[in-house]
Coordinates of C-alpha atoms and ligand atoms in Angstrom, one line a residue:
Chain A
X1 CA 0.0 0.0 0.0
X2 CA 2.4 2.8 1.0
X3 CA 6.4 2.3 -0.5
X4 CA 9.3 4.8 0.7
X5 CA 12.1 4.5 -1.8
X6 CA 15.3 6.6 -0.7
X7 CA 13.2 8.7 1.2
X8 CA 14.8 12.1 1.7
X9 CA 13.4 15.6 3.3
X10 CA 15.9 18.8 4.0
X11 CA 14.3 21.8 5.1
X12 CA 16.8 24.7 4.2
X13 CA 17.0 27.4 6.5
X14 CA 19.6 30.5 5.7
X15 CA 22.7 28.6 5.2
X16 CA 21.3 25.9 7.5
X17 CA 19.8 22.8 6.9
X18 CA 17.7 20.4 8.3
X19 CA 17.6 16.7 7.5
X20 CA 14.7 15.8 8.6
X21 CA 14.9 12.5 6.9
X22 CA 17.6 10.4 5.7
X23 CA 17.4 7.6 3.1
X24 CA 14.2 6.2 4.1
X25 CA 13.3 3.0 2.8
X26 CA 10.0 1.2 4.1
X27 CA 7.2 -1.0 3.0
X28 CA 4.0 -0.9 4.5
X29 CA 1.3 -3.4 3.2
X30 CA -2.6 -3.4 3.1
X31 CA -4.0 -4.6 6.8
X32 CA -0.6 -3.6 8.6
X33 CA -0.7 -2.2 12.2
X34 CA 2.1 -0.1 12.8
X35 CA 3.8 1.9 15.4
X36 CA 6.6 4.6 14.6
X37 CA 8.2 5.5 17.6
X38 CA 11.2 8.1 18.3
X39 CA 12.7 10.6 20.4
X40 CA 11.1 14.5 19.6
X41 CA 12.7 15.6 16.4
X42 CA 13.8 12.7 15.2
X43 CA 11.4 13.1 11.7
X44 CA 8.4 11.0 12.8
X45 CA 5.6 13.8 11.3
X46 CA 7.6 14.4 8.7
X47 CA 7.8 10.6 7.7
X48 CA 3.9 11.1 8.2
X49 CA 3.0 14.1 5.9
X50 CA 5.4 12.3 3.2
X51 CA 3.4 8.8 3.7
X52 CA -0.3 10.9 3.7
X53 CA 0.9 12.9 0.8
X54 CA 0.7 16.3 2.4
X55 CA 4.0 17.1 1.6
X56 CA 6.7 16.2 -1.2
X57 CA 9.7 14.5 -0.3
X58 CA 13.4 16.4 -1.3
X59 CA 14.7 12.8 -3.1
X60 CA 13.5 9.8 -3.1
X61 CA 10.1 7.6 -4.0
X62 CA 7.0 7.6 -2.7
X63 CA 4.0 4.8 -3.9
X64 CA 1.0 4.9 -2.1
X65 CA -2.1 2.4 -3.4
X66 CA 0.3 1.6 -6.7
X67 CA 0.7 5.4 -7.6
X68 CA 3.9 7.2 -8.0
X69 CA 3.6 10.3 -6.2
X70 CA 5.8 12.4 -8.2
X71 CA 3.9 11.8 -11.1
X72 CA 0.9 13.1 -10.0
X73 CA -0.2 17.0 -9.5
X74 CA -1.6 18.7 -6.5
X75 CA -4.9 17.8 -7.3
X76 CA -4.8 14.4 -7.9
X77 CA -2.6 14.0 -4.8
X78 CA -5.2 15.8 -2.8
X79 CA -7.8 13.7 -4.8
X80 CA -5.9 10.1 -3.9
X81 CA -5.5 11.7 -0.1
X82 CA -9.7 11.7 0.1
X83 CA -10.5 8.5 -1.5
X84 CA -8.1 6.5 0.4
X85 CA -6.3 8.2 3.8
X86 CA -7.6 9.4 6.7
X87 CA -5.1 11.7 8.8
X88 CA -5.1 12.4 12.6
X89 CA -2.5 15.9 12.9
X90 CA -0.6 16.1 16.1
X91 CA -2.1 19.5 16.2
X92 CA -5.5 18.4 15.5
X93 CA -5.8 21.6 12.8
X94 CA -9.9 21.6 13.7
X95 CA -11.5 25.0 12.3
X96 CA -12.2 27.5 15.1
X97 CA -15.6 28.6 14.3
X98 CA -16.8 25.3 13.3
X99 CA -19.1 23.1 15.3
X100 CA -17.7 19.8 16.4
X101 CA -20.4 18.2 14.5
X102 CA -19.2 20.4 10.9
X103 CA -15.7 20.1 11.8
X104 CA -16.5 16.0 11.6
X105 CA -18.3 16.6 8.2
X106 CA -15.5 18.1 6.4
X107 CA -14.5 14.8 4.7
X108 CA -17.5 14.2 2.8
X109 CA -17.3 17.6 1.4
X110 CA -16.8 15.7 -2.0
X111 CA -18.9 12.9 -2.0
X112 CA -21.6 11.5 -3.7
X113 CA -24.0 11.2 0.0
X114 CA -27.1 13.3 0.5
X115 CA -27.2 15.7 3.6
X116 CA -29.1 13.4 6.2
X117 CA -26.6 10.4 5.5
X118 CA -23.0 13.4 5.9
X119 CA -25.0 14.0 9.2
X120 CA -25.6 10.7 10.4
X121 CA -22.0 9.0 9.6
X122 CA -20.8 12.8 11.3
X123 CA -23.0 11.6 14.3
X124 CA -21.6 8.0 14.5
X125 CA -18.2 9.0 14.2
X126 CA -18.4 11.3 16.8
X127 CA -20.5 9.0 19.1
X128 CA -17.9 6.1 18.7
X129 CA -15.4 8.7 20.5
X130 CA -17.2 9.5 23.0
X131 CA -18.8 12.8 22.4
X132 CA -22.4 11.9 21.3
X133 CA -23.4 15.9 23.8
X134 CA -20.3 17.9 22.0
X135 CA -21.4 17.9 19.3
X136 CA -22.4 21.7 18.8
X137 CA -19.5 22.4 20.5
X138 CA -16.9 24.4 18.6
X139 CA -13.2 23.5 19.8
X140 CA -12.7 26.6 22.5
X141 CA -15.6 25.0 24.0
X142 CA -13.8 21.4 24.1
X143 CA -10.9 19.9 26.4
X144 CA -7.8 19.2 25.1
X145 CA -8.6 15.5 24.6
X146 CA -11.8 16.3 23.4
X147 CA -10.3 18.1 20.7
X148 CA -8.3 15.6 19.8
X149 CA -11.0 13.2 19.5
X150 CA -13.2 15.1 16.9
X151 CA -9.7 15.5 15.0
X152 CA -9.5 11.1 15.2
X153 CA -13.3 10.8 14.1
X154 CA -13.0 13.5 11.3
X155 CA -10.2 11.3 9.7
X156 CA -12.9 7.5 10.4
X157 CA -15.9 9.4 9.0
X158 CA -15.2 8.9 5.4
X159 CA -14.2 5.2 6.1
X160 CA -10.9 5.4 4.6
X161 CA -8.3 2.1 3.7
X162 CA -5.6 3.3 5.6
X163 CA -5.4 5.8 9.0
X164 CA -2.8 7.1 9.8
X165 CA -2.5 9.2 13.3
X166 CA 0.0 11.5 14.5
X167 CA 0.0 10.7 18.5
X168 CA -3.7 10.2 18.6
X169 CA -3.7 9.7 22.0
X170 CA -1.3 12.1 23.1
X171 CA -4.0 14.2 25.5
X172 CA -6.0 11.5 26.7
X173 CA -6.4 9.8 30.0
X174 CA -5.4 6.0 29.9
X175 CA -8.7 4.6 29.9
X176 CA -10.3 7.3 27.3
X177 CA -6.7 6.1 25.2
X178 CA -8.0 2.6 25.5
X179 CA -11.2 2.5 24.1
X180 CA -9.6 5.0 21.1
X181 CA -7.1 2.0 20.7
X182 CA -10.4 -0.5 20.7
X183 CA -11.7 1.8 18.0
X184 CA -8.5 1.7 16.0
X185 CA -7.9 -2.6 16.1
X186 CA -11.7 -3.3 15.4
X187 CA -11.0 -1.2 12.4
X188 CA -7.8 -3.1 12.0
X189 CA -9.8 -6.5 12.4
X190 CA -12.2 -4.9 9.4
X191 CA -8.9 -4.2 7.2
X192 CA -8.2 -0.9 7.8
X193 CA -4.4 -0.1 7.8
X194 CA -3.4 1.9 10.6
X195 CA -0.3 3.6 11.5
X196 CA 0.2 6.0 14.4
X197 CA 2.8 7.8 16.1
X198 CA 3.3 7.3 19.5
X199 CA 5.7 7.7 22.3
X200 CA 3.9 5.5 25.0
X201 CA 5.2 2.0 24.7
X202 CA 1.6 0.7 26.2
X203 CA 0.1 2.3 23.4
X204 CA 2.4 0.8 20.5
X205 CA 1.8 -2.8 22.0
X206 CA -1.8 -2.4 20.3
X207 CA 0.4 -2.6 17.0
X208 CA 2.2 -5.5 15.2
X209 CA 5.1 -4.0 13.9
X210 CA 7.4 -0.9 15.7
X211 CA 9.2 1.6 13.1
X212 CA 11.9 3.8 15.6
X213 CA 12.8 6.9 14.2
X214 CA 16.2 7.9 14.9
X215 CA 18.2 11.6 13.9
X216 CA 15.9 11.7 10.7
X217 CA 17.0 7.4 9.8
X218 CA 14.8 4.3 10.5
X219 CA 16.7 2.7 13.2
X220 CA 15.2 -0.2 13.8
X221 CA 12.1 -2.1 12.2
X222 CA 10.4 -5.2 14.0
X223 CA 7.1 -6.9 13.8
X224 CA 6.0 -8.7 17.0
X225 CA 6.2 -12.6 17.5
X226 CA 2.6 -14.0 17.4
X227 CA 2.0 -14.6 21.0
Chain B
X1 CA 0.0 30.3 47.8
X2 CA -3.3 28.8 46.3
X3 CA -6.5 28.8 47.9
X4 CA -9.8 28.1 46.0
X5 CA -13.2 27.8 48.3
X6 CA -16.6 26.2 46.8
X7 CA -15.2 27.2 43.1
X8 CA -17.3 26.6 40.5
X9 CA -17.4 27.2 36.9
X10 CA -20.4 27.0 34.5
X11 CA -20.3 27.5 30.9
X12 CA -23.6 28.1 29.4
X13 CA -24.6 27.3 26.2
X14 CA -27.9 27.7 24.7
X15 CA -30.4 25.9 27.3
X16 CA -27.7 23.8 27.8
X17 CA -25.1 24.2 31.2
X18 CA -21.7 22.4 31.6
X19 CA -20.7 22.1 35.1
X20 CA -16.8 22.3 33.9
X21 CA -16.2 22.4 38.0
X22 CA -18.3 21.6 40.8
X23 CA -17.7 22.7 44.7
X24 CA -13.8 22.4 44.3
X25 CA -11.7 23.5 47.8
X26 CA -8.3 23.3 47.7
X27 CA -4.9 24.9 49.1
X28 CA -1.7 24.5 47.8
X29 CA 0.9 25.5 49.8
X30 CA 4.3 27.7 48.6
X31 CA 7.1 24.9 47.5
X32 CA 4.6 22.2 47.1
X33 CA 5.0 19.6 43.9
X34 CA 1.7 18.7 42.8
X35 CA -0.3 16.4 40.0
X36 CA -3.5 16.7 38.7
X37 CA -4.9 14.4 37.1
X38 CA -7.9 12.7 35.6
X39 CA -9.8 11.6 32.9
X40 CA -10.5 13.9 29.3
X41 CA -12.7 16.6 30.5
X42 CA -13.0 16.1 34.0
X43 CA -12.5 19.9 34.7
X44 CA -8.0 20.1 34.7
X45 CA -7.8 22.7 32.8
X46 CA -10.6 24.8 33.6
X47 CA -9.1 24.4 37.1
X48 CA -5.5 25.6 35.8
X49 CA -6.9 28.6 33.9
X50 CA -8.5 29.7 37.3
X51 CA -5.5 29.5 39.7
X52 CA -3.4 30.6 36.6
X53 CA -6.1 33.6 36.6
X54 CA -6.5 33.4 33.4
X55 CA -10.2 32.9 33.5
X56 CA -12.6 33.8 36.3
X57 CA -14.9 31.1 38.8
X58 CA -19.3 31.7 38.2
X59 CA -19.2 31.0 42.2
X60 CA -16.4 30.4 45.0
X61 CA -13.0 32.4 46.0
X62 CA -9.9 32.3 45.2
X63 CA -7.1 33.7 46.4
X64 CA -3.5 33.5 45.3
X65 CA -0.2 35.0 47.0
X66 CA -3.1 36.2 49.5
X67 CA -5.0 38.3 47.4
X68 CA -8.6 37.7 46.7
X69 CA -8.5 37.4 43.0
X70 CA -12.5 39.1 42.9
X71 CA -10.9 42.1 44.4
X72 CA -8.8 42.9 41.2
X73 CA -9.4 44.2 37.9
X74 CA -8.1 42.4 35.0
X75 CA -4.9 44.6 34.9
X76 CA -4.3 43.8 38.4
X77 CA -4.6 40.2 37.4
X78 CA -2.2 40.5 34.8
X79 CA -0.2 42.2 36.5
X80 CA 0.0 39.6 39.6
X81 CA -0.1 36.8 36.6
X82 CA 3.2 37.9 35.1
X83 CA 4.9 38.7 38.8
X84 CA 4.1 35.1 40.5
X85 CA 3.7 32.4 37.5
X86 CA 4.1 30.9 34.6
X87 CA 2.4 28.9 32.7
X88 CA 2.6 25.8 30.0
X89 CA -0.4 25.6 28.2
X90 CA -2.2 22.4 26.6
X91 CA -2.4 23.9 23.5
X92 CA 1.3 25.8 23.4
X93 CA 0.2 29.5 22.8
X94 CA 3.4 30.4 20.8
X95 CA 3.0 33.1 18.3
X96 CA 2.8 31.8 14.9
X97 CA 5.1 34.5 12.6
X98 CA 7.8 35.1 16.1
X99 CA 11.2 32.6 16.8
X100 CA 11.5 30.3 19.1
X101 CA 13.5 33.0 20.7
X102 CA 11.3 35.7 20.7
X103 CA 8.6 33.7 22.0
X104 CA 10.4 32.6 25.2
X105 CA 11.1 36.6 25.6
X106 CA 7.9 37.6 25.7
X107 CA 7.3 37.3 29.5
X108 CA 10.1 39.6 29.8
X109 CA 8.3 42.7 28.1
X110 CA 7.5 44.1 30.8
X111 CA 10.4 43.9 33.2
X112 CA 12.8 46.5 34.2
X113 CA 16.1 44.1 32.5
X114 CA 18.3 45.8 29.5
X115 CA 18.3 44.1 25.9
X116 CA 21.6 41.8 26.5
X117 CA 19.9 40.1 29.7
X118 CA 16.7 39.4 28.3
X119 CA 18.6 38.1 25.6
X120 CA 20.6 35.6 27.7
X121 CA 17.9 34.1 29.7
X122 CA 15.9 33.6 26.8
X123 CA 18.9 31.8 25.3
X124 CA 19.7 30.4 29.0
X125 CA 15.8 28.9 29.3
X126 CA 15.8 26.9 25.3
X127 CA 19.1 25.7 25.9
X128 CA 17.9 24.2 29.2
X129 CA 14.9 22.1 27.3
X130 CA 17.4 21.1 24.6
X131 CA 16.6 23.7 22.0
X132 CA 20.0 25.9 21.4
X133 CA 19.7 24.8 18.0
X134 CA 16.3 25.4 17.3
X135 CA 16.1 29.4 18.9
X136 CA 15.4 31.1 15.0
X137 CA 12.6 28.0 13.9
X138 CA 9.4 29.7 14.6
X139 CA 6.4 27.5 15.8
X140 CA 6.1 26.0 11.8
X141 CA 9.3 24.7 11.9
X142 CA 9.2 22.8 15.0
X143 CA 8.1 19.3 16.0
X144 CA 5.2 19.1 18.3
X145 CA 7.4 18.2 21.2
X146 CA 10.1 21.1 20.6
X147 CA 6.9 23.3 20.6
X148 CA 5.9 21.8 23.7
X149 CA 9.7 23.1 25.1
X150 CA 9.0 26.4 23.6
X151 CA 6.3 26.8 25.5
X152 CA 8.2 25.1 28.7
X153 CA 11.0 27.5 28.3
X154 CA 9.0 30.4 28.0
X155 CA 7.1 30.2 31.3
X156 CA 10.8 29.5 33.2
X157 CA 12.1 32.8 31.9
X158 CA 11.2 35.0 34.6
X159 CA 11.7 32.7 36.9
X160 CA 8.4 32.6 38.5
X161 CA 7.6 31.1 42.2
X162 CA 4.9 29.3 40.3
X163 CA 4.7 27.1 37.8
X164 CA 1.4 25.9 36.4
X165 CA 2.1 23.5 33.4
X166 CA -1.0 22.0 31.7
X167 CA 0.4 18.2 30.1
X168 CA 3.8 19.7 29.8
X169 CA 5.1 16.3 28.6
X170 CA 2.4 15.2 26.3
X171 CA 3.8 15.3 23.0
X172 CA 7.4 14.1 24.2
X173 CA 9.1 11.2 24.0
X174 CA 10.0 9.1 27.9
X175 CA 13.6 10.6 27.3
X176 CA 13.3 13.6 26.7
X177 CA 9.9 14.1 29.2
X178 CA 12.4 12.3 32.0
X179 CA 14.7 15.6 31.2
X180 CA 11.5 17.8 31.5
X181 CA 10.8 16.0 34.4
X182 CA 14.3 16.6 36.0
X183 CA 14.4 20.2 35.4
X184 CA 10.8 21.0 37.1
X185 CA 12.3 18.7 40.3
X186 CA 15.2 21.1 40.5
X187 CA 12.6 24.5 40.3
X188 CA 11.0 22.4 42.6
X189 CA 14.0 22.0 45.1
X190 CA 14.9 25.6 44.8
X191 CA 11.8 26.8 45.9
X192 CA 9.4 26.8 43.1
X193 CA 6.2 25.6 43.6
X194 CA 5.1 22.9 40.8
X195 CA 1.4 21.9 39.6
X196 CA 1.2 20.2 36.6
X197 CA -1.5 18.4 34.7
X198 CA -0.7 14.8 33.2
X199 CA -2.4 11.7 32.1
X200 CA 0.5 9.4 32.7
X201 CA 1.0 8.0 36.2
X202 CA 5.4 7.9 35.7
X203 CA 5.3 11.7 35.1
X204 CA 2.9 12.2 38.5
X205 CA 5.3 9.6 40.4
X206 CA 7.9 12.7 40.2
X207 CA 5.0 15.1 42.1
X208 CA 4.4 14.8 46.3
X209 CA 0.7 14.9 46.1
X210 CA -1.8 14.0 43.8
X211 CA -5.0 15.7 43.0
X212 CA -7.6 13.5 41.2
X213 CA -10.5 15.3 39.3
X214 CA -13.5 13.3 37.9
X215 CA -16.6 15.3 36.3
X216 CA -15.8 18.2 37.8
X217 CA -15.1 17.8 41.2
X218 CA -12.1 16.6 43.3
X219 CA -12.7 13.2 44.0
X220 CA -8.9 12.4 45.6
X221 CA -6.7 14.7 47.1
X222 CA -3.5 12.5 48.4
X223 CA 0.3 13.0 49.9
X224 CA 2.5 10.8 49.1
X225 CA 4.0 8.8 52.2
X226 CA 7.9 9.9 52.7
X227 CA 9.3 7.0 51.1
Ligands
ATP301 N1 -15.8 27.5 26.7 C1 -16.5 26.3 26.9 N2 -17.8 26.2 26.7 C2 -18.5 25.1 27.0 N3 -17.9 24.0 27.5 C3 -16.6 24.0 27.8 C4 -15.8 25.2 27.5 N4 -14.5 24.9 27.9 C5 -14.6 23.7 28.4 N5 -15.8 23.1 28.3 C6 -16.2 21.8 28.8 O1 -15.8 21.7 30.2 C7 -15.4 20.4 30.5 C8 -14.0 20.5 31.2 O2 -13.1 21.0 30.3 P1 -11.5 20.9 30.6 O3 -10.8 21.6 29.5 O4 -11.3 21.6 32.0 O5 -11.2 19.4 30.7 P2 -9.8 18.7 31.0 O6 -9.9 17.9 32.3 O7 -8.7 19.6 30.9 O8 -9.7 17.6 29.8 P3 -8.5 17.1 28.9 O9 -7.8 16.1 29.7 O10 -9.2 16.5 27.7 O11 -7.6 18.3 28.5 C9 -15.3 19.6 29.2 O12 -16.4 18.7 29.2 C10 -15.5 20.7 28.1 O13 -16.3 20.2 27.0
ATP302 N1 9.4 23.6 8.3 C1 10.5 23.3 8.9 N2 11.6 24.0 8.7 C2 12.7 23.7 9.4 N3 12.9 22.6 10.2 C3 11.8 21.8 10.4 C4 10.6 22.1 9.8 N4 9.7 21.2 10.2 C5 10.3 20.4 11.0 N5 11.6 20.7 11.1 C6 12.6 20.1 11.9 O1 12.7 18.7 11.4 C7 12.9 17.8 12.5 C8 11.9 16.7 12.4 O2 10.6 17.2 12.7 P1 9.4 16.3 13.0 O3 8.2 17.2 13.2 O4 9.3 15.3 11.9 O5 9.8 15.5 14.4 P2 8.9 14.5 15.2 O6 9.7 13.2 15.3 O7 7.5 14.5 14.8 O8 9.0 15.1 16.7 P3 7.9 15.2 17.9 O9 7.9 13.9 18.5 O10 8.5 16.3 18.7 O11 6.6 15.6 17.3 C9 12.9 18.6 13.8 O12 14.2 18.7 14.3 C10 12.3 20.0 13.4 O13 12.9 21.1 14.1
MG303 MG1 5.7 15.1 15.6
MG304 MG1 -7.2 19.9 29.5

């Protein structure tokens, strides 16, 4: 599903620059659960926005869902992004003066459902995270972790192939993290490919396979034993 | 230091009323290292932003450094705000188009120290989280975590008796929140009082007393026994 060939990002700075990633090579396939792990810095969301196409790489390949990246145009990256990713940003990115319940929506912007079904899947999503009487909220008027859960049910509602989330449960209480990891294996268990960034080791035991992010590299890359 | 009695905090909405905090009483004393915790939107930082006057209670008093915070104006707040605290936010606060730099000076605005000081304890308070290379990146060009030290090293720069920090270690990895973790213990043994919101029971291990919150209300309020 997602291939990194010689993956490579530098962000120049003045005569500085930052090598954010180093010859990154890394296959992910369809149903995968995987953690990326890695001390702050050390190119983790920037491996994300190459992998969820937000971004373009400085060298390097990229081949998400059989499709060269380089050879398409902003459009059509945008246009792959919708059909087949949903993306959880470490800084949620919700829009200020937008309900919970709109903010949700957003995804379905482009498709083909009438209005009721966009408000009922907006619903559902944002029931299965908990906050089923937020909904009109808008996110001054929503915790921290609430925040960041309409952020993870924006990127479910358009049942996309392939998640991936940027600390998802960075600002949540252990048991609220928990059932957001229940969410993310039963969609796992449905085929969903997820891959989240994480720096709690209980979290990334939820996964199959740990990529550690080192100084911009891939340092080390191990799936689990079956237990 | 802190004092709050029969504080309360209602946000209305519509028809609709959120008890955000119910009947909280509470004192913490000067030097005191303490965690709050509890699940996603239990009422932490609605508490912070009250004994951080940033926000004021709908019932209750509170009084910090012995003033009763109803008898000021907001300038008075402000002004006892930037003499006695400072404060990590959840959600970082940094200004979007100002450095690293120039964001950790900002508390110094208003104080009576000459250009070349302000200059070295800004530079002092990023090198201390681990940033000296990162003082010209503006908020953009950051990783969520060196944000999250941005933000840390800004409310250390005038060297407040208080520090309130809301998840100050949320988006950083165990090493580099351990480091986090060792510089609030020395505030801490230097006088500084510490309160600090977390979800993660390693990072409250570091406090002396825990406060629990749950749907508003304080529901454990415990000293840890002298080991
Ligand atoms: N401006 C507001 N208007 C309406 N409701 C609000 C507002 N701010 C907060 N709330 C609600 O008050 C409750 C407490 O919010 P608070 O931010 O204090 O929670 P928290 O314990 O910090 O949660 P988290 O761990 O997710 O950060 C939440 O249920 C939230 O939805
Ligand atoms: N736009 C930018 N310009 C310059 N440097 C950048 C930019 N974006 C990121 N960086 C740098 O690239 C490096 C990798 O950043 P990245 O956000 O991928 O780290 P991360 O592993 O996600 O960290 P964290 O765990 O703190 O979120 C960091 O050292 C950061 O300072
Ligand atoms: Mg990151
Ligand atoms: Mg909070």
């Amino acid at each position: 599903l997602i291939r990194a060939e010689g993956l490579c990002k530098d962000y120049v700075m003045g005569r500085n620059v930052v090598h954010a990633l180093i010859d990154v090579d890394v296959e992910i396939d369809n149903g995968e659960f995987v953690a990326v792990m890695g001390p702050s810095g050390s190119g983790k969301s920037t491996f994300m926005n190459m992998v969820g196409a937000l971004d373009r790489p400085t060298r390097g390949r990229l081949t998400i869902a059989g499709r060269d990246l380089a050879e398409l145009d902003d459009d059509e990256q945008a246009r792959l992004r919708n059909e087949t990713l949903g993306f959880v940003f470490q800084q949620f990115m919700l829009l200020a003066r937008t309900s919970a319940l709109d903010n949700v929506k957003l995804p379905l912007m482009y498709t083909a459902m009438d209005r009721d079904e966009k408000q009922q899947r907006a619903e559902a999503a944002l029931n299965r995270v908990g906050l089923a009487d937020r909904m009109d909220h808008n996110p001054s008027q929503l915790s921290g972790g609430q925040q960041q859960r309409v952020a993870i049910a924006r990127a479910l509602v358009n049942r996309p192939r392939m998640i991936l989330a940027d600390e998802p449960t960075g600002a949540l209480d252990t048991a609220t993290a928990e059932e957001i990891m229940g969410l993310f294996g039963a969609l796992n268990a449905e085929g969903v490919t997820v891959v989240l960034v994480t720096h709690e080791e209980e979290i990334a035991e939820h996964a199959r396979r740990i990529i550690r992010f080192r100084d911009g590299r891939i340092q080390t890359d191990q799936r689990r034993q079956a237990a």
